[in-house]
Structure formats: structure tokens, C-alpha cells
Amino acid sequence: YRRAITYGTYDLLHIGHVNLLRRIRGFSDHLIVAVSTDAFNAIKHKVCVQPYAERAEIVAALRYVDLVIPEDSWEQKRRDVVNYGIDVVVMGDDWAGKFDDLADLCDVVYLPRTEGVSTTMRKTDIIAR
Ligand code: C2G
């Protein structure tokens, strides 16, 4: 029974996010998504269109997701892996190598990002119409 977790902002949910979540769930039995809080996004210097409550509820509605928790610090990953009995941490490969320090606790997997789509591109696409 393989338990996976992934972390992210998940603003303006798009096919890149869905591709990742579907692939993770394809090799796990339970998927937790830690969605960045508005406060943590400020720490990441990331501006969001949707507030945390909306982003969290939208991700929680996806068939591939079993649980959504808040992500409010860089350090919480180790705690999450222990507290939730995580077997694998999965991220898109823009994060390749960044979380290898967790390898003593669980598997760490980086999957190729979906090319040609990002929240930033979506925003500019909408404005440009
Ligand atoms: N992603 C993807 N393909 C895209 C865009 C995003 O596979 N075209 C993946 C990212 O690699 C990430 C996840 O979707 O694994 C969520 O992306 P973001 O919401 O941009 O997450 P980010 O701001 O990178 O936050 O502690 C980790 C951070 O919270 C990650």
C-alpha cells in the first residue's frame, strides 16, 4: 500500500497539474497534496490569483487526490513523511534534486513537467484575448 505526497501552489489548476497528479496516482494507492498557503506563497515570492481555500478545495475535488493538507513551510516535508507514513515524495522535475535530502526516509521521484503550460502562461493568454 504505497502512500505518495506532493507539494505545490496549484493556482488556476491546469493540465500540467492534472497530468502530474494522475501519474503519481498511477503508481501509488493514496495521494496527499500539500497545497501552499497564501503565507507560504509569500515566502516563495509567488503571487496567486486564487486564495488558499479555493485552491485547496479544487485540488481536493480531483479523483486522483485522497487528502489535501496545507503547506506552510519548507521544513514540513520531513515531518509529513513521518506523520503520514509516506513512501514516496513526487515533484515535477523543475524541482529535480531539491528534495533528495528526504531519501533517508522515503523514495523521492521527479517527473517531467508538462511542456507549454503554466499558470503564468494561462494568465497572459487570458489577458491577450
Ligand atoms: N507542474 C508540472 N507541469 C507544469 C506546471 C507544473 O508538472 N506545466 C508541476 C510542478 O512541477 C509541481 C506541481 O505541478 O510539482 C505544482 O506546480 P506549482 O503549483 O507551480 O508548485 P510550486 O509553486 O513549484 O510549489 O515545496 C514545493 C513547492 O511548494 C512547489
XYZ file of N, CA and C and ligand atoms in Angstrom:
417
model
N 0.868 -1.198 0.000
C 0.000 0.000 0.000
C 0.898 1.239 0.000
N 1.057 1.820 -1.174
C 2.049 2.868 -1.374
C 1.405 4.252 -1.200
N 1.980 5.043 -0.273
C 1.421 6.366 0.018
C 2.358 7.441 -0.544
N 1.773 8.343 -1.352
C 2.547 9.403 -2.006
C 2.115 10.771 -1.507
N 3.061 11.706 -1.571
C 2.737 13.111 -1.275
C 3.428 13.995 -2.297
N 2.792 15.111 -2.616
C 3.381 16.119 -3.486
C 3.006 17.487 -2.961
N 3.783 18.502 -3.336
C 3.642 19.846 -2.781
C 3.510 20.847 -3.926
N 2.696 21.885 -3.701
C 2.629 22.925 -4.732
C 1.575 23.969 -4.475
N 1.634 25.031 -5.289
C 0.698 26.147 -5.181
C -0.652 25.807 -5.802
N -0.636 25.161 -6.967
C -1.861 24.733 -7.658
C -2.831 25.889 -7.884
N -2.290 27.021 -8.364
C -3.108 28.188 -8.702
C -3.660 27.999 -10.115
N -4.931 28.375 -10.328
C -5.533 28.249 -11.681
C -5.230 26.859 -12.228
N -5.753 25.846 -11.591
C -5.475 24.449 -11.927
C -5.479 24.224 -13.444
N -4.427 23.592 -13.961
C -4.352 23.366 -15.415
C -3.870 21.939 -15.688
N -3.774 21.615 -16.979
C -3.482 20.241 -17.407
C -2.119 19.766 -16.896
N -1.206 20.698 -16.696
C 0.116 20.303 -16.169
C -0.015 19.729 -14.765
N -0.840 20.378 -13.965
C -1.077 19.887 -12.599
C -1.775 18.520 -12.646
N -2.803 18.436 -13.493
C -3.612 17.207 -13.561
C -2.769 16.040 -14.078
N -1.927 16.314 -15.087
C -1.040 15.245 -15.602
C -0.158 14.699 -14.489
N 0.387 15.597 -13.691
C 1.282 15.159 -12.610
C 0.514 14.306 -11.600
N -0.641 14.809 -11.163
C -1.395 14.108 -10.118
C -1.877 12.752 -10.614
N -2.301 12.692 -11.868
C -2.758 11.407 -12.433
C -1.597 10.410 -12.477
N -0.418 10.886 -12.885
C 0.737 9.982 -12.977
C 1.161 9.477 -11.599
N 1.140 10.358 -10.618
C 1.520 9.930 -9.266
C 0.554 8.838 -8.787
N -0.743 9.091 -9.008
C -1.738 8.141 -8.508
C -1.648 6.831 -9.262
N -1.011 6.868 -10.450
C -0.842 5.656 -11.259
C 0.138 4.684 -10.622
N 1.033 5.200 -9.744
C 1.968 4.259 -9.114
C 1.870 4.319 -7.590
N 0.723 4.796 -7.104
C 0.532 4.803 -5.636
C -0.924 4.473 -5.326
N -1.176 4.193 -4.050
C -2.542 3.818 -3.643
C -3.246 4.940 -2.904
N -2.462 5.960 -2.520
C -3.024 7.054 -1.734
C -2.172 8.289 -2.001
N -2.823 9.389 -2.365
C -2.071 10.606 -2.713
C -2.523 11.774 -1.848
N -1.544 12.343 -1.158
C -1.777 13.572 -0.390
C -1.165 14.730 -1.174
N -1.906 15.819 -1.304
C -1.353 17.027 -1.918
C -1.278 18.104 -0.843
N -0.070 18.607 -0.607
C 0.130 19.717 0.334
C 0.110 20.994 -0.495
N -0.984 21.752 -0.351
C -1.165 22.980 -1.138
C -0.593 24.164 -0.359
N 0.219 24.955 -1.031
C 0.883 26.090 -0.370
C -0.138 27.095 0.140
N -0.007 27.492 1.392
C -0.899 28.525 1.937
C -0.515 29.875 1.327
N -1.385 30.868 1.517
C -1.086 32.214 0.996
C 0.172 32.747 1.677
N 0.320 32.457 2.973
C 1.504 32.935 3.704
C 2.771 32.273 3.150
N 2.692 30.974 2.855
C 3.891 30.296 2.334
C 4.199 30.780 0.921
N 3.150 31.082 0.139
C 3.403 31.627 -1.205
C 4.161 32.942 -1.124
N 3.869 33.725 -0.068
C 4.604 34.989 0.115
C 6.082 34.667 0.373
N 6.328 33.618 1.157
C 7.717 33.194 1.428
C 8.385 32.722 0.127
N 7.587 32.059 -0.750
C 8.128 31.594 -2.031
C 8.175 32.738 -3.044
N 7.738 33.922 -2.625
C 7.655 35.086 -3.535
C 6.813 34.740 -4.752
N 5.736 33.996 -4.494
C 4.855 33.596 -5.589
C 3.520 34.319 -5.402
N 3.056 35.051 -6.451
C 1.769 35.748 -6.378
C 0.688 34.791 -6.889
N -0.420 34.727 -6.186
C -1.509 33.800 -6.526
C -2.775 34.539 -6.950
N -3.500 33.968 -7.887
C -4.806 34.530 -8.251
C -5.852 34.080 -7.231
N -5.833 32.768 -6.928
C -6.866 32.208 -6.043
C -6.338 32.071 -4.603
N -7.189 32.386 -3.622
C -6.796 32.191 -2.229
C -6.670 30.706 -1.896
N -5.960 30.418 -0.809
C -5.682 29.029 -0.426
C -6.957 28.183 -0.377
N -8.010 28.713 0.273
C -9.233 27.913 0.470
C -9.767 27.403 -0.872
N -9.706 28.249 -1.889
C -10.220 27.876 -3.217
C -9.288 26.839 -3.854
N -7.980 27.109 -3.800
C -7.018 26.199 -4.433
C -7.100 24.819 -3.772
N -7.229 24.810 -2.452
C -7.280 23.545 -1.716
C -8.548 22.764 -2.069
N -9.683 23.457 -2.163
C -10.945 22.766 -2.437
C -10.967 22.212 -3.859
N -10.384 22.949 -4.797
C -10.360 22.484 -6.192
C -9.490 21.235 -6.311
N -8.309 21.250 -5.670
C -7.435 20.067 -5.725
C -8.113 18.887 -5.029
N -8.780 19.166 -3.910
C -9.437 18.084 -3.147
C -10.556 17.436 -3.961
N -11.087 18.140 -4.947
C -12.205 17.617 -5.746
C -11.739 16.639 -6.827
N -10.418 16.558 -7.032
C -9.892 15.708 -8.111
C -9.923 14.240 -7.712
N -10.279 13.397 -8.694
C -10.371 11.952 -8.404
C -9.030 11.356 -7.985
N -7.923 11.985 -8.379
C -6.603 11.398 -8.093
C -6.118 11.728 -6.679
N -6.824 12.621 -5.996
C -6.347 13.147 -4.713
C -7.181 12.582 -3.563
N -6.473 12.048 -2.549
C -7.180 11.463 -1.398
C -7.266 12.418 -0.219
N -6.285 13.330 -0.110
C -6.277 14.265 1.025
C -5.495 15.508 0.637
N -5.993 16.669 1.051
C -5.256 17.932 0.870
C -4.896 18.459 2.252
N -3.621 18.831 2.405
C -3.184 19.465 3.663
C -2.504 20.775 3.285
N -2.379 21.716 4.236
C -1.701 22.974 3.923
C -0.179 22.797 3.918
N 0.467 23.498 3.011
C 1.937 23.560 3.037
C 2.286 24.960 3.498
N 2.900 25.037 4.680
C 3.216 26.401 5.160
C 4.684 26.609 5.492
N 5.543 25.611 5.169
C 6.982 25.841 5.376
C 7.779 24.885 4.501
N 9.064 25.246 4.271
C 9.944 24.351 3.519
C 10.235 23.106 4.352
N 10.306 23.269 5.667
C 10.782 22.206 6.558
C 9.749 21.116 6.806
N 8.470 21.379 6.478
C 7.454 20.406 6.924
C 7.515 19.068 6.207
N 8.215 18.984 5.080
C 8.223 17.735 4.302
C 8.668 16.536 5.155
N 9.746 16.699 5.900
C 10.252 15.569 6.712
C 9.184 15.117 7.700
N 8.554 16.095 8.325
C 7.507 15.813 9.323
C 6.323 15.111 8.641
N 5.945 15.596 7.487
C 4.820 14.986 6.756
C 5.133 13.528 6.404
N 6.360 13.276 5.940
C 6.725 11.911 5.528
C 6.564 10.961 6.719
N 7.013 11.414 7.902
C 6.900 10.587 9.106
C 5.442 10.489 9.560
N 4.789 11.643 9.708
C 3.422 11.645 10.266
C 2.405 10.926 9.390
N 2.579 11.003 8.066
C 1.597 10.383 7.180
C 2.063 9.040 6.635
N 3.230 8.572 7.090
C 3.727 7.256 6.639
C 3.945 7.223 5.139
N 4.575 8.294 4.627
C 4.759 8.450 3.178
C 5.858 7.520 2.665
N 5.586 6.859 1.521
C 6.599 6.014 0.877
C 7.353 6.754 -0.217
N 6.686 7.743 -0.844
C 7.334 8.449 -1.956
C 6.888 9.894 -2.023
N 7.875 10.789 -2.136
C 7.613 12.205 -2.382
C 7.825 12.411 -3.877
N 6.847 13.017 -4.546
C 6.935 13.202 -6.002
C 6.772 14.680 -6.332
N 7.624 15.172 -7.243
C 7.535 16.560 -7.694
C 7.819 16.598 -9.181
N 7.396 17.671 -9.822
C 7.785 17.893 -11.217
C 9.293 18.163 -11.266
N 9.898 17.894 -12.421
C 11.377 17.928 -12.464
C 11.978 19.327 -12.491
N 11.151 20.362 -12.412
C 11.722 21.690 -12.173
C 12.311 21.716 -10.758
N 11.951 20.721 -9.955
C 12.467 20.600 -8.586
C 13.521 19.502 -8.476
N 13.960 18.980 -9.613
C 14.882 17.837 -9.599
C 16.039 18.065 -8.627
N 16.235 17.100 -7.748
C 17.364 17.136 -6.815
C 17.092 17.904 -5.535
N 16.111 18.802 -5.565
C 15.913 19.725 -4.438
C 15.494 19.016 -3.150
N 14.862 17.875 -3.244
C 14.359 17.214 -2.039
C 15.022 15.864 -1.812
N 16.205 15.671 -2.400
C 16.910 14.389 -2.248
C 17.327 14.149 -0.811
N 17.341 15.183 0.003
C 17.706 15.009 1.421
C 16.687 14.113 2.148
N 15.522 13.919 1.517
C 14.483 13.083 2.156
C 14.727 11.599 1.873
N 15.756 11.299 1.065
C 15.968 9.922 0.582
C 16.259 8.934 1.710
N 16.635 9.442 2.893
C 16.847 8.508 4.017
C 15.502 8.057 4.593
N 14.426 8.803 4.281
C 13.110 8.483 4.851
C 12.189 7.777 3.856
N 12.324 8.130 2.572
C 11.362 7.629 1.564
C 11.976 7.762 0.176
N 11.249 7.236 -0.829
C 11.695 7.455 -2.218
C 11.394 8.906 -2.580
N 12.211 9.456 -3.477
C 11.966 10.808 -3.990
C 11.997 10.714 -5.510
N 10.886 11.122 -6.145
C 10.747 10.952 -7.601
C 10.418 12.301 -8.233
N 11.093 12.598 -9.352
C 10.815 13.840 -10.094
C 10.299 13.425 -11.462
N 9.117 13.925 -11.814
C 8.516 13.549 -13.100
C 8.608 14.724 -14.081
N 8.756 14.437 -15.363
C 8.866 15.524 -16.349
C 7.649 16.460 -16.279
N 7.917 17.744 -16.340
C 6.820 18.713 -16.360
C 6.070 18.595 -17.685
N 4.830 19.081 -17.691
C 4.063 19.162 -18.941
C 4.500 20.437 -19.649
N 5.050 20.276 -20.864
C 5.546 21.460 -21.572
C 4.398 22.327 -22.100
N 4.690 23.617 -22.239
C 3.745 24.519 -22.900
C 2.590 24.983 -22.043
N 2.636 24.672 -20.762
C 1.553 25.204 -19.924
C 2.097 25.576 -18.550
N 1.635 26.720 -18.068
C 1.978 27.156 -16.707
C 0.916 28.182 -16.303
N 0.839 28.401 -15.018
C -0.147 29.372 -14.558
C 0.146 30.742 -15.162
N 1.437 31.065 -15.236
C 1.814 32.381 -15.800
C 1.360 32.493 -17.249
N 1.565 31.402 -18.024
C 1.151 31.442 -19.438
C -0.360 31.584 -19.541
N -1.066 30.867 -18.637
C -2.541 30.950 -18.660
C -2.971 32.385 -18.432
N -2.289 33.046 -17.458
C -2.699 34.420 -17.133
C -2.496 35.313 -18.349
N -1.328 35.206 -18.999
C -1.060 36.096 -20.143
C -1.979 35.739 -21.314
N -2.263 34.429 -21.493
C -3.191 34.008 -22.565
C -4.537 34.718 -22.384
N -5.043 34.695 -21.141
C -6.382 35.255 -20.890
C -6.366 36.761 -21.167
N -5.321 37.446 -20.709
C -5.240 38.905 -20.899
C -5.142 39.231 -22.385
N -4.412 38.371 -23.117
C -4.135 38.678 -24.531
C -5.367 38.496 -25.415
N -6.413 37.841 -24.855
C -7.577 37.537 -25.750
C -8.278 38.825 -26.192
N 3.914 21.171 -12.880
C 4.060 20.333 -13.986
N 3.906 20.842 -15.221
C 3.597 22.153 -15.398
C 3.433 23.006 -14.285
C 3.598 22.486 -13.016
O 4.345 19.132 -13.833
N 3.446 22.624 -16.671
C 4.098 20.591 -11.546
C 5.240 21.235 -10.775
O 6.477 20.627 -11.129
C 4.849 20.938 -9.327
C 3.314 20.929 -9.389
O 2.948 20.813 -10.779
O 5.319 19.647 -8.936
C 2.713 22.178 -8.810
O 3.254 23.276 -9.502
P 3.195 24.710 -8.779
O 1.813 24.956 -8.306
O 3.864 25.711 -9.669
O 4.092 24.418 -7.496
P 5.346 25.261 -6.958
O 4.978 26.687 -6.875
O 6.503 24.838 -7.770
O 5.459 24.747 -5.438
O 7.585 22.851 -1.649
C 7.413 22.756 -3.050
C 6.668 23.948 -3.594
O 5.513 24.226 -2.816
C 6.277 23.697 -5.047
